[in-house]
C-alpha cells in the first residue's frame, strides 16, 4: 500500500540515496527539525522543538514521556492532525508538511490509520458501519468494504457485534473496533495515541496483543504511551522530554531477527 | 526459604524433594527455582532448632528418605509469620547513589545515567512480558508475581522520568 505514496521525490536533500552499504528501504516517516508551539492563554508552550525522526517500514516505535512533554503533539504532526510551525515531514517518501487539509485527508485515508485513547467512534453508526465507512470513502466497492470489515472484525474477536452500537460495547471492544477502522484501508502507517489509556488491565493486554500481532505481520506502528509495559512491546522506544527526543533505544539489543524473540512477547493463549 | 517450607509442612509431613516440587508448582517458572541442596540444608537447620522433626523412612533398594513433620514450635512460627506484615521493598539505592554522586565526581552525566538505566528497565520489562506470556495463564500466583515485578519496574521507570524532568 506504499505504492501511491512513493510519488514525488522531495526537492530538499534526498533521504533515499544515502551512501549506505545496503540499500535501506525508504522510511515511512521522516521528520527534520519539526517544531510546534501552542499559543493559548499564558505563555506559549513549545510542545515540539526541532525533532528529527526516521521510522522505517515494519518498525514498532513507542514514544514515552511525562504528560505535557509533547509526545501526543508529535504524533498529531506525523498524522497531519496538527500542522507544524517549522521543519519538514515526509510520509512514504512524499513531502507532506506543505499539504493542505484536503490532501492530508486523502493521505490519511489511504496511508495512515489512527487510534485514539477515547476511541472516537461515530456513536450513531453501527460497529459494521464505523469500520466500512473509511473503506467506502477511500473508493472501495460496498462488497469489498463489507468483506474487509468482516475479515477484520473476525480477526479482532468481534464477530456477532456488527449490529451493535459503540455505546453498547466495553472499552476494550470499542478500541478493537477503532483498530479495525484504522486498519481497514491497509495503511502503511498506524498511529496510536495512548491506545490503552482508558482501558482496564484486561483491555490493555488485549490491545497490546493485537498491536503486536499486526506488527509481526509487518505493520509499521508509532504509539504514544506513558505505560512502560505497553512501550516494552515495541522494538524501539523514544523517550520524549520537553519537546525533544532525550533517548532513542532499540530494545532487545539492536536489530532482532531471531526467531521467537520479539514475536512471541505477547502471544497470549486464548 | 525457612518459613515457606514450614508453611508447606502445615499440610502434613513431607520429604525434601516433595517440598521442592510443591513450591515449584505453586510459584511457577517465574520464581527463581529453589535448588534441592538449599532445601535440604534449610530442613536440617529447622530440625536443629526444633521447628520440625525428621524421621527416616526405609525404601527398598534405595537410600532412606527423610520425612519431616511440623512441631508445635514450628506451627507457632508459621502463625507468627502470617501475623507479621512484610517489609517495604527498598528504593534502588545503588542507582540513586550514582545519580547523587555523578555531578560531584564530574565523571558521569546524570542524564546519560538515567537513559542507560531506562534502557535496562525497558528490556527487563520486555523480558517480563515474555515470561508472563509463556507462563501458564491459569497459574494465578505465578502471573501475580510477574505482574508485581512489572508494576515495581513501572514505578522505577516513573521515578527515572521524574529525575529526568528535574535534572534536565
GROMACS .gro file of C-alpha atoms in nm:
model
  438
    1UNK     CA    1   0.000   0.000   0.000
    2UNK     CA    2   0.307   0.219  -0.020
    3UNK     CA    3   0.285   0.248  -0.398
    4UNK     CA    4   0.069   0.559  -0.416
    5UNK     CA    5   0.269   0.742  -0.153
    6UNK     CA    6   0.604   0.695  -0.320
    7UNK     CA    7   0.528   0.963  -0.578
    8UNK     CA    8   0.702   1.299  -0.570
    9UNK     CA    9   1.066   1.291  -0.469
   10UNK     CA   10   1.146   1.573  -0.228
   11UNK     CA   11   1.333   1.871  -0.364
   12UNK     CA   12   1.533   1.901  -0.043
   13UNK     CA   13   1.846   1.689   0.023
   14UNK     CA   14   1.713   1.346  -0.066
   15UNK     CA   15   1.670   1.087   0.204
   16UNK     CA   16   1.681   0.786  -0.026
   17UNK     CA   17   2.019   0.789  -0.199
   18UNK     CA   18   2.208   0.772   0.130
   19UNK     CA   19   2.560   0.634   0.083
   20UNK     CA   20   2.496   0.323   0.291
   21UNK     CA   21   2.632  -0.023   0.216
   22UNK     CA   22   2.289  -0.190   0.193
   23UNK     CA   23   2.008  -0.005   0.019
   24UNK     CA   24   1.772   0.072   0.307
   25UNK     CA   25   1.401   0.088   0.224
   26UNK     CA   26   1.253   0.438   0.209
   27UNK     CA   27   1.143   0.549   0.555
   28UNK     CA   28   0.770   0.553   0.627
   29UNK     CA   29   0.820   0.868   0.833
   30UNK     CA   30   1.097   1.119   0.808
   31UNK     CA   31   1.096   1.442   1.004
   32UNK     CA   32   1.355   1.717   1.007
   33UNK     CA   33   1.353   1.996   1.259
   34UNK     CA   34   0.982   1.952   1.327
   35UNK     CA   35   0.853   2.233   1.551
   36UNK     CA   36   0.516   2.313   1.706
   37UNK     CA   37   0.428   2.581   1.957
   38UNK     CA   38   0.086   2.607   2.117
   39UNK     CA   39  -0.039   2.960   2.172
   40UNK     CA   40  -0.312   2.960   2.430
   41UNK     CA   41  -0.369   3.160   2.740
   42UNK     CA   42  -0.047   3.244   2.915
   43UNK     CA   43   0.300   3.174   2.784
   44UNK     CA   44   0.344   2.988   2.454
   45UNK     CA   45   0.406   2.614   2.500
   46UNK     CA   46   0.690   2.472   2.294
   47UNK     CA   47   0.541   2.126   2.251
   48UNK     CA   48   0.777   2.001   1.982
   49UNK     CA   49   1.116   2.169   1.942
   50UNK     CA   50   1.313   2.068   1.638
   51UNK     CA   51   1.259   1.693   1.622
   52UNK     CA   52   1.445   1.473   1.373
   53UNK     CA   53   1.294   1.130   1.337
   54UNK     CA   54   1.303   0.841   1.093
   55UNK     CA   55   1.069   0.543   1.109
   56UNK     CA   56   1.144   0.256   0.874
   57UNK     CA   57   0.897   0.009   0.730
   58UNK     CA   58   0.798  -0.261   0.977
   59UNK     CA   59   0.917  -0.078   1.286
   60UNK     CA   60   0.710  -0.064   1.604
   61UNK     CA   61   0.813   0.257   1.778
   62UNK     CA   62   0.685   0.367   2.119
   63UNK     CA   63   0.712   0.729   2.229
   64UNK     CA   64   0.707   0.770   2.607
   65UNK     CA   65   0.750   1.060   2.840
   66UNK     CA   66   0.573   1.262   3.108
   67UNK     CA   67   0.241   1.422   3.031
   68UNK     CA   68   0.289   1.760   2.873
   69UNK     CA   69   0.618   1.655   2.714
   70UNK     CA   70   0.467   1.699   2.369
   71UNK     CA   71   0.455   1.336   2.264
   72UNK     CA   72   0.092   1.347   2.151
   73UNK     CA   73   0.158   1.667   1.959
   74UNK     CA   74   0.443   1.489   1.780
   75UNK     CA   75   0.207   1.206   1.684
   76UNK     CA   76  -0.054   1.454   1.564
   77UNK     CA   77   0.204   1.628   1.347
   78UNK     CA   78   0.302   1.297   1.188
   79UNK     CA   79  -0.064   1.219   1.119
   80UNK     CA   80  -0.144   1.565   0.988
   81UNK     CA   81  -0.396   1.625   1.267
   82UNK     CA   82  -0.195   1.935   1.353
   83UNK     CA   83   0.034   2.139   1.132
   84UNK     CA   84   0.396   2.211   1.223
   85UNK     CA   85   0.521   2.570   1.261
   86UNK     CA   86   0.851   2.467   1.115
   87UNK     CA   87   1.052   2.175   0.983
   88UNK     CA   88   0.993   1.921   0.710
   89UNK     CA   89   0.797   1.599   0.704
   90UNK     CA   90   0.790   1.312   0.458
   91UNK     CA   91   0.547   1.021   0.466
   92UNK     CA   92   0.645   0.727   0.247
   93UNK     CA   93   0.898   0.946   0.069
   94UNK     CA   94   0.646   1.218  -0.010
   95UNK     CA   95   0.691   1.569   0.131
   96UNK     CA   96   0.371   1.643   0.321
   97UNK     CA   97   0.433   1.937   0.555
   98UNK     CA   98   0.316   2.168   0.275
   99UNK     CA   99  -0.011   1.977   0.229
  100UNK     CA  100  -0.342   2.148   0.287
  101UNK     CA  101  -0.625   1.973   0.468
  102UNK     CA  102  -0.780   1.815   0.156
  103UNK     CA  103  -0.458   1.640   0.059
  104UNK     CA  104  -0.395   1.536   0.417
  105UNK     CA  105  -0.744   1.383   0.429
  106UNK     CA  106  -0.667   1.174   0.123
  107UNK     CA  107  -0.328   1.072   0.259
  108UNK     CA  108  -0.473   0.970   0.594
  109UNK     CA  109  -0.749   0.773   0.428
  110UNK     CA  110  -0.504   0.575   0.218
  111UNK     CA  111  -0.186   0.556   0.415
  112UNK     CA  112  -0.233   0.642   0.781
  113UNK     CA  113  -0.460   0.473   1.035
  114UNK     CA  114  -0.510   0.640   1.372
  115UNK     CA  115  -0.643   0.507   1.703
  116UNK     CA  116  -0.708   0.738   1.997
  117UNK     CA  117  -0.736   0.699   2.372
  118UNK     CA  118  -1.111   0.756   2.366
  119UNK     CA  119  -1.179   0.550   2.052
  120UNK     CA  120  -1.357   0.836   1.864
  121UNK     CA  121  -1.610   0.603   1.703
  122UNK     CA  122  -1.916   0.753   1.538
  123UNK     CA  123  -2.170   0.690   1.812
  124UNK     CA  124  -2.481   0.674   1.594
  125UNK     CA  125  -2.335   0.429   1.344
  126UNK     CA  126  -2.321   0.054   1.398
  127UNK     CA  127  -1.990  -0.124   1.452
  128UNK     CA  128  -2.004  -0.251   1.093
  129UNK     CA  129  -2.068   0.097   0.950
  130UNK     CA  130  -1.791   0.251   1.159
  131UNK     CA  131  -1.544   0.010   1.002
  132UNK     CA  132  -1.683   0.016   0.648
  133UNK     CA  133  -1.712   0.394   0.621
  134UNK     CA  134  -1.342   0.471   0.568
  135UNK     CA  135  -1.318   0.191   0.313
  136UNK     CA  136  -1.611   0.337   0.118
  137UNK     CA  137  -1.464   0.687   0.144
  138UNK     CA  138  -1.140   0.552   0.000
  139UNK     CA  139  -1.332   0.422  -0.301
  140UNK     CA  140  -1.383   0.055  -0.214
  141UNK     CA  141  -1.697  -0.110  -0.354
  142UNK     CA  142  -1.968  -0.184  -0.095
  143UNK     CA  143  -1.893  -0.553  -0.127
  144UNK     CA  144  -1.519  -0.507  -0.084
  145UNK     CA  145  -1.582  -0.286   0.220
  146UNK     CA  146  -1.812  -0.549   0.371
  147UNK     CA  147  -1.559  -0.824   0.309
  148UNK     CA  148  -1.272  -0.628   0.463
  149UNK     CA  149  -1.488  -0.535   0.759
  150UNK     CA  150  -1.599  -0.897   0.815
  151UNK     CA  151  -1.244  -1.022   0.796
  152UNK     CA  152  -1.110  -0.763   1.041
  153UNK     CA  153  -1.391  -0.799   1.293
  154UNK     CA  154  -1.343  -1.176   1.293
  155UNK     CA  155  -0.973  -1.128   1.339
  156UNK     CA  156  -1.032  -0.894   1.632
  157UNK     CA  157  -1.279  -1.127   1.801
  158UNK     CA  158  -1.583  -0.909   1.731
  159UNK     CA  159  -1.791  -1.148   1.523
  160UNK     CA  160  -2.157  -1.112   1.606
  161UNK     CA  161  -2.113  -0.750   1.720
  162UNK     CA  162  -2.161  -0.597   1.374
  163UNK     CA  163  -2.508  -0.457   1.450
  164UNK     CA  164  -2.415  -0.323   1.794
  165UNK     CA  165  -2.381   0.048   1.857
  166UNK     CA  166  -2.048   0.166   2.003
  167UNK     CA  167  -2.215   0.264   2.330
  168UNK     CA  168  -2.321  -0.096   2.389
  169UNK     CA  169  -1.961  -0.219   2.384
  170UNK     CA  170  -1.698  -0.233   2.657
  171UNK     CA  171  -1.399  -0.001   2.628
  172UNK     CA  172  -1.179  -0.284   2.512
  173UNK     CA  173  -1.429  -0.380   2.242
  174UNK     CA  174  -1.464  -0.020   2.126
  175UNK     CA  175  -1.089   0.008   2.093
  176UNK     CA  176  -1.085  -0.308   1.885
  177UNK     CA  177  -1.349  -0.157   1.655
  178UNK     CA  178  -1.135   0.156   1.632
  179UNK     CA  179  -0.839  -0.062   1.541
  180UNK     CA  180  -1.043  -0.232   1.268
  181UNK     CA  181  -1.146   0.108   1.136
  182UNK     CA  182  -0.785   0.228   1.137
  183UNK     CA  183  -0.663  -0.080   0.951
  184UNK     CA  184  -0.943  -0.133   0.701
  185UNK     CA  185  -0.759   0.050   0.421
  186UNK     CA  186  -0.430  -0.132   0.493
  187UNK     CA  187  -0.243   0.187   0.583
  188UNK     CA  188   0.135   0.190   0.557
  189UNK     CA  189   0.146   0.355   0.898
  190UNK     CA  190  -0.061   0.301   1.211
  191UNK     CA  191  -0.055   0.579   1.471
  192UNK     CA  192  -0.180   0.503   1.822
  193UNK     CA  193  -0.224   0.776   2.082
  194UNK     CA  194  -0.243   0.618   2.430
  195UNK     CA  195  -0.447   0.331   2.286
  196UNK     CA  196  -0.491   0.168   2.626
  197UNK     CA  197  -0.511   0.491   2.822
  198UNK     CA  198  -0.875   0.441   2.915
  199UNK     CA  199  -0.881   0.061   2.937
  200UNK     CA  200  -0.857  -0.178   3.232
  201UNK     CA  201  -0.568  -0.424   3.251
  202UNK     CA  202  -0.753  -0.690   3.054
  203UNK     CA  203  -0.838  -0.445   2.775
  204UNK     CA  204  -0.479  -0.321   2.780
  205UNK     CA  205  -0.341  -0.671   2.736
  206UNK     CA  206  -0.583  -0.735   2.453
  207UNK     CA  207  -0.490  -0.418   2.263
  208UNK     CA  208  -0.120  -0.490   2.312
  209UNK     CA  209  -0.161  -0.844   2.188
  210UNK     CA  210  -0.335  -0.721   1.874
  211UNK     CA  211  -0.084  -0.444   1.805
  212UNK     CA  212   0.195  -0.698   1.842
  213UNK     CA  213   0.019  -0.936   1.609
  214UNK     CA  214  -0.023  -0.673   1.335
  215UNK     CA  215   0.336  -0.565   1.388
  216UNK     CA  216   0.453  -0.922   1.338
  217UNK     CA  217   0.285  -0.918   1.001
  218UNK     CA  218   0.483  -0.612   0.903
  219UNK     CA  219   0.256  -0.327   1.012
  220UNK     CA  220   0.455  -0.013   1.089
  221UNK     CA  221   0.334   0.137   1.417
  222UNK     CA  222   0.410   0.454   1.608
  223UNK     CA  223   0.249   0.454   1.952
  224UNK     CA  224   0.244   0.720   2.220
  225UNK     CA  225   0.213   0.580   2.571
  226UNK     CA  226   0.304   0.662   2.928
  227UNK     CA  227   0.280   0.294   3.020
  228UNK     CA  228   0.617   0.120   3.023
  229UNK     CA  229   0.454  -0.218   2.982
  230UNK     CA  230   0.300  -0.100   2.657
  231UNK     CA  231   0.623   0.062   2.548
  232UNK     CA  232   0.827  -0.250   2.609
  233UNK     CA  233   0.619  -0.432   2.346
  234UNK     CA  234   0.770  -0.203   2.083
  235UNK     CA  235   1.114  -0.272   1.942
  236UNK     CA  236   1.222   0.086   1.968
  237UNK     CA  237   1.143   0.329   2.249
  238UNK     CA  238   1.183   0.704   2.216
  239UNK     CA  239   1.188   0.899   2.541
  240UNK     CA  240   1.039   1.240   2.487
  241UNK     CA  241   1.109   1.524   2.728
  242UNK     CA  242   1.020   1.886   2.697
  243UNK     CA  243   0.955   1.870   2.323
  244UNK     CA  244   1.274   1.686   2.241
  245UNK     CA  245   1.398   1.331   2.195
  246UNK     CA  246   1.602   1.256   2.507
  247UNK     CA  247   1.679   0.897   2.416
  248UNK     CA  248   1.611   0.663   2.127
  249UNK     CA  249   1.665   0.299   2.221
  250UNK     CA  250   1.640  -0.027   2.031
  251UNK     CA  251   1.508  -0.286   2.273
  252UNK     CA  252   1.647  -0.636   2.278
  253UNK     CA  253   1.995  -0.523   2.170
  254UNK     CA  254   1.969  -0.376   1.822
  255UNK     CA  255   1.803  -0.530   1.520
  256UNK     CA  256   1.649  -0.851   1.637
  257UNK     CA  257   1.556  -1.111   1.381
  258UNK     CA  258   1.598  -1.416   1.598
  259UNK     CA  259   1.300  -1.648   1.593
  260UNK     CA  260   1.084  -1.643   1.900
  261UNK     CA  261   1.233  -1.314   2.014
  262UNK     CA  262   1.006  -1.015   1.998
  263UNK     CA  263   0.741  -1.202   1.804
  264UNK     CA  264   0.626  -1.408   2.098
  265UNK     CA  265   0.623  -1.128   2.353
  266UNK     CA  266   0.252  -1.104   2.391
  267UNK     CA  267   0.126  -1.404   2.212
  268UNK     CA  268  -0.109  -1.489   2.496
  269UNK     CA  269  -0.301  -1.812   2.484
  270UNK     CA  270  -0.666  -1.771   2.405
  271UNK     CA  271   1.321  -2.024   5.243
  272UNK     CA  272   1.266  -2.123   5.609
  273UNK     CA  273   0.912  -2.004   5.655
  274UNK     CA  274   0.774  -2.107   5.316
  275UNK     CA  275   0.895  -2.461   5.390
  276UNK     CA  276   0.738  -2.456   5.735
  277UNK     CA  277   0.414  -2.324   5.586
  278UNK     CA  278   0.408  -2.609   5.334
  279UNK     CA  279   0.455  -2.858   5.618
  280UNK     CA  280   0.136  -2.736   5.789
  281UNK     CA  281  -0.047  -2.955   5.535
  282UNK     CA  282   0.120  -3.267   5.671
  283UNK     CA  283   0.456  -3.446   5.666
  284UNK     CA  284   0.664  -3.441   5.350
  285UNK     CA  285   1.019  -3.506   5.234
  286UNK     CA  286   1.260  -3.256   5.085
  287UNK     CA  287   1.212  -3.334   4.719
  288UNK     CA  288   0.834  -3.324   4.755
  289UNK     CA  289   0.860  -2.978   4.909
  290UNK     CA  290   1.075  -2.856   4.623
  291UNK     CA  291   0.824  -2.979   4.367
  292UNK     CA  292   0.529  -2.833   4.553
  293UNK     CA  293   0.699  -2.497   4.574
  294UNK     CA  294   0.778  -2.500   4.201
  295UNK     CA  295   0.426  -2.597   4.110
  296UNK     CA  296   0.281  -2.324   4.328
  297UNK     CA  297   0.509  -2.039   4.221
  298UNK     CA  298   0.563  -2.136   3.858
  299UNK     CA  299   0.873  -2.088   3.647
  300UNK     CA  300   0.877  -1.714   3.715
  301UNK     CA  301   1.019  -1.755   4.062
  302UNK     CA  302   1.387  -1.848   4.094
  303UNK     CA  303   1.383  -2.226   4.129
  304UNK     CA  304   1.490  -2.331   4.479
  305UNK     CA  305   1.776  -2.575   4.449
  306UNK     CA  306   1.731  -2.904   4.623
  307UNK     CA  307   2.056  -2.881   4.819
  308UNK     CA  308   1.947  -2.550   4.966
  309UNK     CA  309   1.620  -2.708   5.072
  310UNK     CA  310   1.793  -2.998   5.247
  311UNK     CA  311   2.028  -2.762   5.429
  312UNK     CA  312   1.735  -2.547   5.542
  313UNK     CA  313   1.541  -2.851   5.660
  314UNK     CA  314   1.846  -2.963   5.861
  315UNK     CA  315   1.862  -2.624   6.032
  316UNK     CA  316   1.490  -2.618   6.102
  317UNK     CA  317   1.521  -2.961   6.261
  318UNK     CA  318   1.813  -2.848   6.477
  319UNK     CA  319   1.613  -2.553   6.604
  320UNK     CA  320   1.322  -2.779   6.692
  321UNK     CA  321   1.067  -2.639   6.446
  322UNK     CA  322   1.037  -2.969   6.257
  323UNK     CA  323   1.105  -3.335   6.332
  324UNK     CA  324   1.265  -3.571   6.086
  325UNK     CA  325   1.203  -3.944   6.050
  326UNK     CA  326   1.386  -4.183   5.822
  327UNK     CA  327   1.164  -4.397   5.605
  328UNK     CA  328   1.314  -4.711   5.456
  329UNK     CA  329   1.290  -4.761   5.083
  330UNK     CA  330   1.362  -5.090   4.910
  331UNK     CA  331   1.682  -5.080   4.710
  332UNK     CA  332   1.730  -4.704   4.763
  333UNK     CA  333   1.871  -4.489   5.039
  334UNK     CA  334   1.636  -4.397   5.320
  335UNK     CA  335   1.434  -4.085   5.268
  336UNK     CA  336   1.378  -3.844   5.549
  337UNK     CA  337   1.026  -3.718   5.610
  338UNK     CA  338   0.963  -3.407   5.815
  339UNK     CA  339   0.669  -3.304   6.028
  340UNK     CA  340   0.597  -2.970   6.190
  341UNK     CA  341   0.639  -2.940   6.569
  342UNK     CA  342   0.422  -2.719   6.790
  343UNK     CA  343   0.702  -2.462   6.794
  344UNK     CA  344   0.707  -2.478   6.414
  345UNK     CA  345   0.333  -2.417   6.397
  346UNK     CA  346   0.378  -2.115   6.627
  347UNK     CA  347   0.650  -1.981   6.399
  348UNK     CA  348   0.421  -2.006   6.095
  349UNK     CA  349   0.139  -1.833   6.283
  350UNK     CA  350   0.372  -1.550   6.387
  351UNK     CA  351   0.492  -1.522   6.025
  352UNK     CA  352   0.139  -1.469   5.895
  353UNK     CA  353   0.069  -1.224   6.179
  354UNK     CA  354   0.359  -1.001   6.077
  355UNK     CA  355   0.343  -0.760   5.783
  356UNK     CA  356   0.631  -0.778   5.539
  357UNK     CA  357   0.888  -0.501   5.496
  358UNK     CA  358   0.852  -0.249   5.217
  359UNK     CA  359   1.062  -0.305   4.907
  360UNK     CA  360   1.366  -0.081   4.913
  361UNK     CA  361   1.432   0.202   4.674
  362UNK     CA  362   1.708   0.115   4.428
  363UNK     CA  363   1.975   0.277   4.633
  364UNK     CA  364   2.273   0.196   4.418
  365UNK     CA  365   2.143   0.382   4.115
  366UNK     CA  366   2.031   0.662   4.344
  367UNK     CA  367   2.385   0.690   4.479
  368UNK     CA  368   2.529   0.705   4.129
  369UNK     CA  369   2.283   0.977   4.038
  370UNK     CA  370   2.364   1.174   4.351
  371UNK     CA  371   2.738   1.142   4.308
  372UNK     CA  372   2.771   1.186   3.932
  373UNK     CA  373   2.782   1.568   3.945
  374UNK     CA  374   3.012   1.557   4.248
  375UNK     CA  375   3.268   1.342   4.073
  376UNK     CA  376   3.230   1.509   3.735
  377UNK     CA  377   3.288   1.165   3.583
  378UNK     CA  378   2.939   1.092   3.453
  379UNK     CA  379   2.642   1.282   3.317
  380UNK     CA  380   2.325   1.222   3.520
  381UNK     CA  381   2.103   1.224   3.210
  382UNK     CA  382   2.324   0.965   3.044
  383UNK     CA  383   2.296   0.751   3.357
  384UNK     CA  384   1.919   0.785   3.355
  385UNK     CA  385   1.891   0.698   2.985
  386UNK     CA  386   2.110   0.393   3.027
  387UNK     CA  387   1.919   0.277   3.331
  388UNK     CA  388   1.589   0.326   3.149
  389UNK     CA  389   1.704   0.109   2.861
  390UNK     CA  390   1.787  -0.167   3.104
  391UNK     CA  391   1.448  -0.143   3.279
  392UNK     CA  392   1.265  -0.141   2.946
  393UNK     CA  393   1.448  -0.453   2.836
  394UNK     CA  394   1.366  -0.621   3.165
  395UNK     CA  395   1.005  -0.517   3.123
  396UNK     CA  396   1.010  -0.678   2.784
  397UNK     CA  397   1.151  -1.000   2.931
  398UNK     CA  398   0.881  -0.999   3.196
  399UNK     CA  399   0.612  -0.959   2.931
  400UNK     CA  400   0.758  -1.258   2.753
  401UNK     CA  401   0.768  -1.456   3.073
  402UNK     CA  402   0.408  -1.370   3.157
  403UNK     CA  403   0.308  -1.485   2.811
  404UNK     CA  404   0.499  -1.811   2.832
  405UNK     CA  405   0.377  -1.897   3.180
  406UNK     CA  406   0.059  -2.088   3.243
  407UNK     CA  407  -0.224  -1.829   3.227
  408UNK     CA  408  -0.416  -2.027   3.486
  409UNK     CA  409  -0.143  -2.017   3.747
  410UNK     CA  410  -0.272  -1.707   3.921
  411UNK     CA  411   0.004  -1.699   4.181
  412UNK     CA  412   0.275  -1.704   3.917
  413UNK     CA  413   0.100  -1.443   3.700
  414UNK     CA  414   0.055  -1.216   4.001
  415UNK     CA  415   0.422  -1.250   4.082
  416UNK     CA  416   0.519  -1.137   3.732
  417UNK     CA  417   0.264  -0.857   3.739
  418UNK     CA  418   0.406  -0.741   4.073
  419UNK     CA  419   0.753  -0.729   3.922
  420UNK     CA  420   0.621  -0.528   3.628
  421UNK     CA  421   0.444  -0.279   3.850
  422UNK     CA  422   0.758  -0.227   4.057
  423UNK     CA  423   0.954  -0.171   3.741
  424UNK     CA  424   0.689   0.070   3.614
  425UNK     CA  425   0.732   0.267   3.937
  426UNK     CA  426   1.110   0.269   3.888
  427UNK     CA  427   1.061   0.398   3.534
  428UNK     CA  428   0.821   0.667   3.654
  429UNK     CA  429   1.079   0.772   3.908
  430UNK     CA  430   1.351   0.790   3.639
  431UNK     CA  431   1.115   1.014   3.445
  432UNK     CA  432   1.081   1.243   3.747
  433UNK     CA  433   1.460   1.252   3.788
  434UNK     CA  434   1.499   1.345   3.424
  435UNK     CA  435   1.237   1.618   3.447
  436UNK     CA  436   1.413   1.768   3.746
  437UNK     CA  437   1.773   1.729   3.633
  438UNK     CA  438   1.737   1.803   3.259
   0.00000   0.00000   0.00000
